[in-house]
Amino acid sequence: MTADTSTGTSAGTDTRPTDRQDERLTQATGLGGAARAQLDRLRAGDLGVVPVIGGLVVIAVVLQLLNPVFLSSTNLVNLLLESVPVGMIALGIVVVLLVGQIDLSVGSVSGLSAATLAVLFVDQGQPALVALLAAVLSGTVIGLFYGFVFTRFGIPSFVISLAGLLGFLGLQLYVLRGIGSINLPFDSQLVYFAQLAFLPAWLSYVLVAAVAAGLLLTGLGRSRERRAAGLSGASTTFVVVRSVLVLIVAGAAVAYLNTARGLGWMVVLFVALVLVMHYVLTRTKYGTYLFAVGGNVEAARRAGIDVRRVYVGAFVTCSTLAALGGVLAASRLAAANQSTGTGDVNLNAIAAAVIGGTSLFGGRGTTFAALLGILVIQSISSGLTLLNLDSSFRFMVTGAVLLLAVGVDSVARASRASHGRG
């Protein structure tokens, strides 16, 4: 069937009007086509990660002008390491937000897992691996409990996790009763991993090359699949140029970090999990189900998706990553105490996911939101600390950025609806 775009109707006996949003008709080929397609998406309110990257650039420029130390390689290495524990928690928040729910207890769960790790490893003398697995498993069990209560009794996730915030904080205090704080041995592998383990320079460049090669291969494969399905695919030129740009930018960033201590293994772990979760969300059935449930739960149920299982999986993922974040926080500080996971951990994790572009309304977001969002929050914290400003300014600035991010999301959502993009 040949489409007659000049008359707005298709040739032959099919007299239906031409769908001008059909990707087979837009024919966005080559670099110019890719640029026009991206511009069209921005005009339609599909902003992606553009606002948060723009915000990061503005924050970096302003803080560098106010204090030349901000963009030094030494400060950036520390900033990345400090970002990982809360970033890991934010990664789980992204998943639970995708299904249109919320978990307010991630801070308490991370604190409980840190206390579990310290008690088993230091007080009980268990091997570090056993203590680590038990701590992370505690988060998995909590996620299963949340999922069961939510799907079985229909109690809103807001209420369940609010109860969990209080209950698991109490359990953390109970576990550490009479102890207060437990220091982790500095010569343990946990502390070494979080504080002193850095990649050799040559290995960091190999990883960057591997990421660029992976992006190239997956891009070409995806393009072939779309063409085989009768859809327009990205041109080979566009995929190659995109991969080369990633290679150059990431390689330059790693080279700059290598002028100081380099790239920490803990940062590599976080980025690897972000990439794995991105693959799960975009290339597996489970990821498709998450977006479907978050977009329209009733439509997903009628399509035959096991909605309850999807919800349980989201809560389990969120709580497990929160527990892992607590383990990394305790390892980074070489201690776990009654204040671990309290304070602004909850709010920063949720704010990072939202600032990074994850919609509070469900159905929209990427795992890169956790990475970019926590970089924004940690950059503000690091910059204001260098300026000798106390935490009151950090809270006010972070709150303003969060409000701005939610406002942009609301405006973009209205724009998408007006352009028929849902």
Coordinates of C-alpha atoms in Angstrom, one line a residue:
M1 CA 0.0 0.0 0.0
T2 CA 1.4 3.4 -1.0
A3 CA 0.7 6.4 1.1
D4 CA -0.4 9.6 -0.6
T5 CA 0.8 12.3 1.8
S6 CA -0.2 15.1 -0.5
T7 CA -3.9 14.4 -0.1
G8 CA -3.8 13.1 3.4
T9 CA -5.3 9.7 2.3
S10 CA -3.9 6.4 1.4
A11 CA -4.1 5.0 -2.1
G12 CA -6.3 2.0 -3.1
T13 CA -9.5 1.2 -1.4
D14 CA -8.3 2.3 2.1
T15 CA -9.7 5.9 2.5
R16 CA -8.6 6.4 6.1
P17 CA -6.7 9.7 6.7
T18 CA -2.9 9.4 6.9
D19 CA -1.5 9.1 10.4
R20 CA 1.3 11.7 10.2
Q21 CA 2.7 10.4 13.5
D22 CA 3.4 7.0 12.0
E23 CA 7.2 6.6 12.1
R24 CA 7.1 4.8 8.7
L25 CA 5.9 8.0 7.1
T26 CA 8.1 10.5 9.0
Q27 CA 11.2 8.9 7.5
A28 CA 13.7 10.5 9.9
T29 CA 16.8 9.2 8.2
G30 CA 20.4 10.3 8.5
L31 CA 21.9 12.8 10.9
G32 CA 19.6 15.6 9.7
G33 CA 16.5 13.4 10.2
A34 CA 17.7 12.4 13.7
A35 CA 18.1 16.0 14.6
R36 CA 14.6 16.9 13.2
A37 CA 13.1 14.0 15.0
Q38 CA 14.7 15.0 18.3
L39 CA 13.5 18.6 17.8
D40 CA 10.0 17.4 17.1
R41 CA 10.0 15.4 20.3
L42 CA 11.2 18.4 22.3
R43 CA 8.5 20.6 20.8
A44 CA 5.9 17.9 21.7
G45 CA 7.0 17.9 25.4
D46 CA 9.1 14.8 25.2
L47 CA 12.1 16.4 26.9
G48 CA 13.9 13.3 28.1
V49 CA 17.1 14.1 30.0
V50 CA 17.7 17.5 28.3
P51 CA 16.5 19.7 31.2
V52 CA 18.6 17.9 33.9
I53 CA 21.8 18.0 31.7
G54 CA 21.2 21.7 31.1
G55 CA 20.7 22.2 34.8
L56 CA 23.9 20.3 35.6
V57 CA 25.9 22.5 33.2
V58 CA 24.4 25.7 34.7
I59 CA 25.2 24.5 38.3
A60 CA 28.8 23.5 37.3
V61 CA 29.5 26.9 35.6
V62 CA 28.0 28.9 38.5
L63 CA 29.8 27.0 41.2
Q64 CA 33.1 27.0 39.3
L65 CA 32.9 30.8 39.0
L66 CA 32.2 31.1 42.7
N67 CA 34.9 28.6 43.7
P68 CA 37.6 27.4 41.3
V69 CA 38.1 24.2 43.3
F70 CA 34.6 22.8 42.4
L71 CA 35.6 21.3 39.0
S72 CA 39.0 20.2 40.1
S73 CA 39.6 16.5 39.5
T74 CA 40.1 15.8 43.2
N75 CA 36.7 17.3 44.1
L76 CA 35.0 15.5 41.2
V77 CA 36.4 12.1 42.3
N78 CA 35.0 12.7 45.9
L79 CA 31.7 14.0 44.5
L80 CA 31.2 10.8 42.5
L81 CA 32.0 8.6 45.4
E82 CA 29.6 10.5 47.7
S83 CA 26.9 10.2 45.1
V84 CA 26.8 6.4 44.9
P85 CA 25.0 5.3 48.1
V86 CA 22.0 7.7 47.7
G87 CA 22.2 7.2 43.9
M88 CA 21.7 3.5 44.4
I89 CA 18.6 4.2 46.5
A90 CA 17.3 6.6 43.9
L91 CA 17.7 3.9 41.2
G92 CA 15.1 1.8 43.1
I93 CA 12.9 4.8 43.5
V94 CA 12.8 5.2 39.7
V95 CA 11.4 1.7 39.4
V96 CA 8.7 2.1 41.9
L97 CA 7.7 5.6 40.5
L98 CA 7.4 4.0 37.0
V99 CA 4.5 1.9 38.3
G100 CA 2.9 5.1 39.8
Q101 CA 3.7 4.2 43.4
I102 CA 6.1 5.6 46.0
D103 CA 8.3 4.3 48.8
L104 CA 8.9 6.7 51.6
S105 CA 10.9 4.2 53.8
V106 CA 14.0 3.7 51.7
G107 CA 16.1 5.7 54.2
S108 CA 15.0 3.5 57.1
V109 CA 15.5 0.3 55.0
S110 CA 19.1 1.5 54.1
G111 CA 19.7 2.3 57.8
L112 CA 18.4 -1.1 58.9
S113 CA 20.6 -2.9 56.3
A114 CA 23.7 -1.0 57.4
A115 CA 23.0 -1.9 61.1
T116 CA 22.5 -5.6 60.0
L117 CA 25.8 -5.6 58.2
A118 CA 27.7 -4.0 61.1
V119 CA 26.2 -6.3 63.8
L120 CA 26.8 -9.5 61.8
F121 CA 30.2 -8.6 60.5
V122 CA 31.7 -6.9 63.6
D123 CA 29.7 -8.1 66.6
Q124 CA 28.9 -11.6 65.5
G125 CA 32.2 -12.2 63.6
Q126 CA 30.5 -13.5 60.4
P127 CA 32.3 -13.4 57.1
A128 CA 31.9 -10.1 55.3
L129 CA 30.1 -11.8 52.3
V130 CA 27.6 -13.4 54.7
A131 CA 26.9 -10.1 56.4
L132 CA 26.5 -8.3 53.1
L133 CA 24.1 -10.9 51.7
A134 CA 22.0 -10.9 54.9
A135 CA 21.8 -7.1 54.8
V136 CA 20.8 -6.9 51.2
L137 CA 18.3 -9.8 51.7
S138 CA 16.7 -7.9 54.5
G139 CA 15.7 -5.3 51.9
T140 CA 14.3 -8.0 49.6
V141 CA 12.1 -9.4 52.3
I142 CA 10.8 -5.9 53.1
G143 CA 10.0 -5.4 49.5
L144 CA 8.1 -8.7 49.4
F145 CA 6.2 -7.6 52.4
Y146 CA 5.3 -4.2 50.9
G147 CA 4.2 -5.9 47.7
F148 CA 2.1 -8.5 49.5
V149 CA 0.3 -5.8 51.6
F150 CA -0.2 -3.5 48.6
T151 CA -1.6 -6.2 46.3
R152 CA -3.5 -8.2 48.9
F153 CA -5.2 -5.5 50.9
G154 CA -5.0 -2.5 48.5
I155 CA -3.5 -0.2 51.1
P156 CA -1.9 2.8 49.4
S157 CA 1.9 2.6 49.0
F158 CA 2.2 6.0 50.6
V159 CA 0.7 4.6 53.9
I160 CA 2.5 1.3 53.8
S161 CA 5.9 2.9 53.3
L162 CA 5.2 5.6 55.8
A163 CA 4.5 2.9 58.4
G164 CA 7.7 1.2 57.2
L165 CA 9.7 4.4 57.7
L166 CA 8.7 4.4 61.3
G167 CA 8.8 0.7 61.9
F168 CA 12.1 -0.1 60.3
L169 CA 13.7 3.0 62.0
G170 CA 12.6 1.5 65.3
L171 CA 14.0 -1.9 64.3
Q172 CA 17.3 -0.3 63.4
L173 CA 17.4 1.4 66.8
Y174 CA 16.5 -2.0 68.5
V175 CA 19.3 -3.8 66.6
L176 CA 21.8 -1.2 67.7
R177 CA 20.4 -0.8 71.3
G178 CA 23.2 -0.5 73.9
I179 CA 25.8 -0.1 71.1
G180 CA 25.1 3.2 69.4
S181 CA 27.7 3.0 66.7
I182 CA 29.7 0.2 65.2
N183 CA 32.9 0.9 63.3
L184 CA 33.8 -1.3 60.4
P185 CA 37.5 -2.4 60.3
F186 CA 39.5 -0.2 57.9
D187 CA 41.4 -3.2 56.6
S188 CA 38.1 -5.0 55.6
Q189 CA 37.3 -5.4 51.9
L190 CA 34.0 -3.5 52.4
V191 CA 35.8 -0.3 53.5
Y192 CA 38.6 -0.7 51.0
F193 CA 36.0 -1.1 48.2
A194 CA 34.2 2.0 49.1
Q195 CA 37.1 4.3 49.9
L196 CA 40.3 3.1 48.3
A197 CA 39.6 0.8 45.4
F198 CA 40.2 2.6 42.1
L199 CA 40.6 1.3 38.6
P200 CA 44.0 1.3 36.9
A201 CA 44.1 4.1 34.3
W202 CA 44.4 1.6 31.4
L203 CA 41.4 -0.4 32.6
S204 CA 39.2 2.7 32.9
Y205 CA 39.9 3.5 29.2
V206 CA 39.1 -0.1 28.3
L207 CA 35.8 0.2 30.0
V208 CA 35.0 3.4 28.2
A209 CA 35.8 1.8 24.9
A210 CA 33.7 -1.2 25.8
V211 CA 30.7 1.0 26.6
A212 CA 31.1 2.9 23.3
A213 CA 31.4 -0.4 21.4
G214 CA 28.3 -1.8 23.2
L215 CA 26.3 1.3 22.4
L216 CA 27.4 0.9 18.7
L217 CA 26.4 -2.8 18.5
T218 CA 23.1 -2.4 20.3
G219 CA 22.2 0.7 18.2
L220 CA 22.9 -1.2 15.0
G221 CA 21.0 -4.2 16.2
R222 CA 18.0 -2.1 17.3
S223 CA 18.0 -0.4 13.9
R224 CA 18.0 -3.7 12.1
E225 CA 15.1 -5.0 14.2
R226 CA 13.0 -1.9 13.5
R227 CA 13.6 -2.1 9.8
A228 CA 12.7 -5.8 9.8
A229 CA 9.4 -4.9 11.5
G230 CA 8.7 -2.3 8.8
L231 CA 9.5 0.7 11.0
S232 CA 12.1 3.5 10.4
G233 CA 15.4 2.8 12.1
A234 CA 18.3 5.1 13.0
S235 CA 20.8 5.4 10.2
T236 CA 24.2 3.8 10.5
T237 CA 25.9 7.2 10.3
F238 CA 23.9 8.5 13.3
V239 CA 24.6 5.4 15.4
V240 CA 28.3 5.6 14.6
V241 CA 28.5 9.3 15.3
R242 CA 26.7 8.9 18.6
S243 CA 29.0 6.1 19.8
V244 CA 32.1 8.1 18.8
L245 CA 30.8 11.1 20.8
V246 CA 30.3 8.9 23.8
L247 CA 33.8 7.6 23.4
I248 CA 35.3 11.0 23.2
V249 CA 33.3 12.6 26.0
A250 CA 33.6 9.7 28.4
G251 CA 37.3 9.2 27.6
A252 CA 38.0 12.8 28.3
A253 CA 36.2 12.7 31.6
V254 CA 38.0 9.6 32.7
A255 CA 41.4 11.1 31.6
Y256 CA 40.6 14.1 33.8
L257 CA 39.7 12.0 36.8
N258 CA 42.9 10.0 36.3
T259 CA 44.9 13.1 37.0
A260 CA 43.7 12.6 40.6
R261 CA 42.8 9.2 42.1
G262 CA 40.8 8.1 39.1
L263 CA 37.5 6.2 38.8
G264 CA 36.4 4.3 41.9
W265 CA 35.2 0.7 41.7
M266 CA 32.1 1.8 43.7
V267 CA 31.2 4.3 40.9
V268 CA 31.7 1.6 38.3
L269 CA 29.3 -0.7 40.2
F270 CA 26.7 2.0 40.3
V271 CA 27.0 2.9 36.6
A272 CA 26.9 -0.8 35.7
L273 CA 23.7 -1.3 37.6
V274 CA 22.2 1.8 35.9
L275 CA 23.1 0.2 32.5
V276 CA 21.7 -3.2 33.5
M277 CA 18.5 -1.7 34.8
H278 CA 18.2 0.4 31.6
Y279 CA 18.5 -2.8 29.6
V280 CA 15.8 -4.5 31.7
L281 CA 13.5 -1.6 31.4
T282 CA 13.9 -1.1 27.6
R283 CA 14.6 -4.6 26.3
T284 CA 12.7 -7.1 28.4
K285 CA 9.0 -8.0 28.9
Y286 CA 9.3 -7.0 32.5
G287 CA 10.4 -3.5 31.6
T288 CA 7.5 -3.2 29.2
Y289 CA 5.1 -4.4 31.8
L290 CA 6.4 -1.7 34.3
F291 CA 5.7 1.1 31.8
A292 CA 2.4 -0.4 30.9
V293 CA 1.2 -0.6 34.5
G294 CA 2.5 2.9 35.3
G295 CA 0.8 4.3 32.1
N296 CA -2.6 2.8 32.5
V297 CA -3.1 0.0 35.1
E298 CA -6.6 -1.0 33.9
A299 CA -5.4 -1.2 30.2
A300 CA -2.5 -3.3 31.4
R301 CA -4.7 -5.7 33.3
R302 CA -7.1 -6.1 30.3
A303 CA -4.1 -6.8 28.1
G304 CA -3.4 -9.9 30.3
I305 CA -0.5 -8.5 32.3
D306 CA -0.2 -9.9 35.8
V307 CA -0.4 -6.5 37.5
R308 CA 0.1 -7.8 41.0
R309 CA 3.4 -9.5 40.1
V310 CA 4.6 -6.3 38.4
Y311 CA 3.9 -4.3 41.6
V312 CA 5.6 -6.9 43.8
G313 CA 8.7 -6.8 41.6
A314 CA 8.9 -3.1 41.7
F315 CA 8.7 -2.9 45.5
V316 CA 11.3 -5.8 45.8
T317 CA 13.7 -4.0 43.4
C318 CA 13.3 -0.7 45.3
S319 CA 13.8 -2.1 48.8
T320 CA 16.7 -4.3 47.7
L321 CA 18.5 -1.4 46.1
A322 CA 17.8 0.7 49.2
A323 CA 19.5 -2.0 51.3
L324 CA 22.5 -2.1 49.0
G325 CA 22.7 1.7 49.2
G326 CA 22.8 1.3 53.0
V327 CA 25.6 -1.2 52.8
L328 CA 27.6 1.1 50.6
A329 CA 26.9 4.1 52.9
A330 CA 28.2 2.2 55.9
S331 CA 31.2 1.0 54.0
R332 CA 32.0 4.5 52.8
L333 CA 31.8 5.9 56.3
A334 CA 33.4 2.8 57.8
A335 CA 30.6 2.8 60.4
A336 CA 26.9 2.2 61.1
N337 CA 25.0 4.0 63.8
Q338 CA 21.6 4.9 64.9
S339 CA 21.5 7.9 62.5
T340 CA 22.5 6.0 59.4
G341 CA 19.7 6.4 56.7
T342 CA 18.0 9.1 58.6
G343 CA 18.1 12.9 57.9
D344 CA 17.8 13.8 54.3
V345 CA 18.5 10.4 52.8
N346 CA 14.8 9.7 52.0
L347 CA 14.1 13.1 50.5
N348 CA 17.4 13.2 48.5
A349 CA 16.7 9.8 46.9
I350 CA 13.2 10.7 45.9
A351 CA 14.3 14.1 44.8
A352 CA 17.1 12.7 42.7
A353 CA 14.7 10.4 40.8
V354 CA 12.3 13.2 40.1
I355 CA 14.9 15.8 39.2
G356 CA 16.5 13.3 36.8
G357 CA 13.2 13.2 34.9
T358 CA 11.1 10.4 36.3
S359 CA 7.5 11.3 36.3
L360 CA 5.6 11.3 39.6
F361 CA 2.5 10.3 37.6
G362 CA 4.0 6.9 36.5
G363 CA 4.9 5.4 33.2
R364 CA 7.7 7.7 32.3
G365 CA 11.4 7.8 33.3
T366 CA 14.8 6.1 32.8
T367 CA 17.4 4.7 35.0
F368 CA 19.7 7.5 34.0
A369 CA 17.4 9.8 36.0
A370 CA 18.9 8.4 39.2
L371 CA 22.4 9.0 37.9
L372 CA 21.8 12.5 36.7
G373 CA 19.5 13.5 39.6
I374 CA 22.0 12.5 42.3
L375 CA 24.7 14.3 40.4
V376 CA 22.6 17.5 40.6
I377 CA 22.0 17.1 44.3
Q378 CA 25.5 16.1 45.2
S379 CA 26.9 19.0 43.1
I380 CA 24.8 21.5 45.0
S381 CA 25.9 20.0 48.3
S382 CA 29.6 19.9 47.3
G383 CA 29.5 23.4 45.9
L384 CA 27.8 25.0 48.9
T385 CA 30.2 23.2 51.2
L386 CA 33.1 24.7 49.3
L387 CA 31.5 28.1 49.7
N388 CA 31.3 27.5 53.5
L389 CA 27.5 27.7 53.5
D390 CA 25.6 25.5 55.9
S391 CA 23.0 22.9 55.2
S392 CA 20.1 25.4 55.4
F393 CA 21.1 26.8 52.0
R394 CA 21.5 23.3 50.6
F395 CA 18.0 22.4 51.6
M396 CA 16.6 25.6 50.1
V397 CA 18.4 25.3 46.8
T398 CA 17.6 21.6 46.5
G399 CA 13.9 22.3 47.2
A400 CA 13.8 25.0 44.6
V401 CA 15.5 22.6 42.0
L402 CA 13.0 19.9 42.9
L403 CA 10.0 22.2 42.5
L404 CA 11.4 23.4 39.1
A405 CA 11.8 19.8 38.0
V406 CA 8.3 18.8 38.9
G407 CA 7.0 22.0 37.2
V408 CA 8.9 21.2 34.0
D409 CA 7.5 17.6 34.1
S410 CA 3.9 18.9 34.6
V411 CA 4.2 21.4 31.7
A412 CA 5.9 18.7 29.5
R413 CA 3.1 16.3 30.3
A414 CA 0.4 18.8 29.3
S415 CA 2.4 19.5 26.1
R416 CA 2.6 15.7 25.3
A417 CA -1.1 15.4 25.8
S418 CA -1.9 18.3 23.5
H419 CA 0.3 16.7 20.8
G420 CA -1.4 13.3 21.2
R421 CA 1.7 11.6 22.7
G422 CA 0.0 10.6 26.0

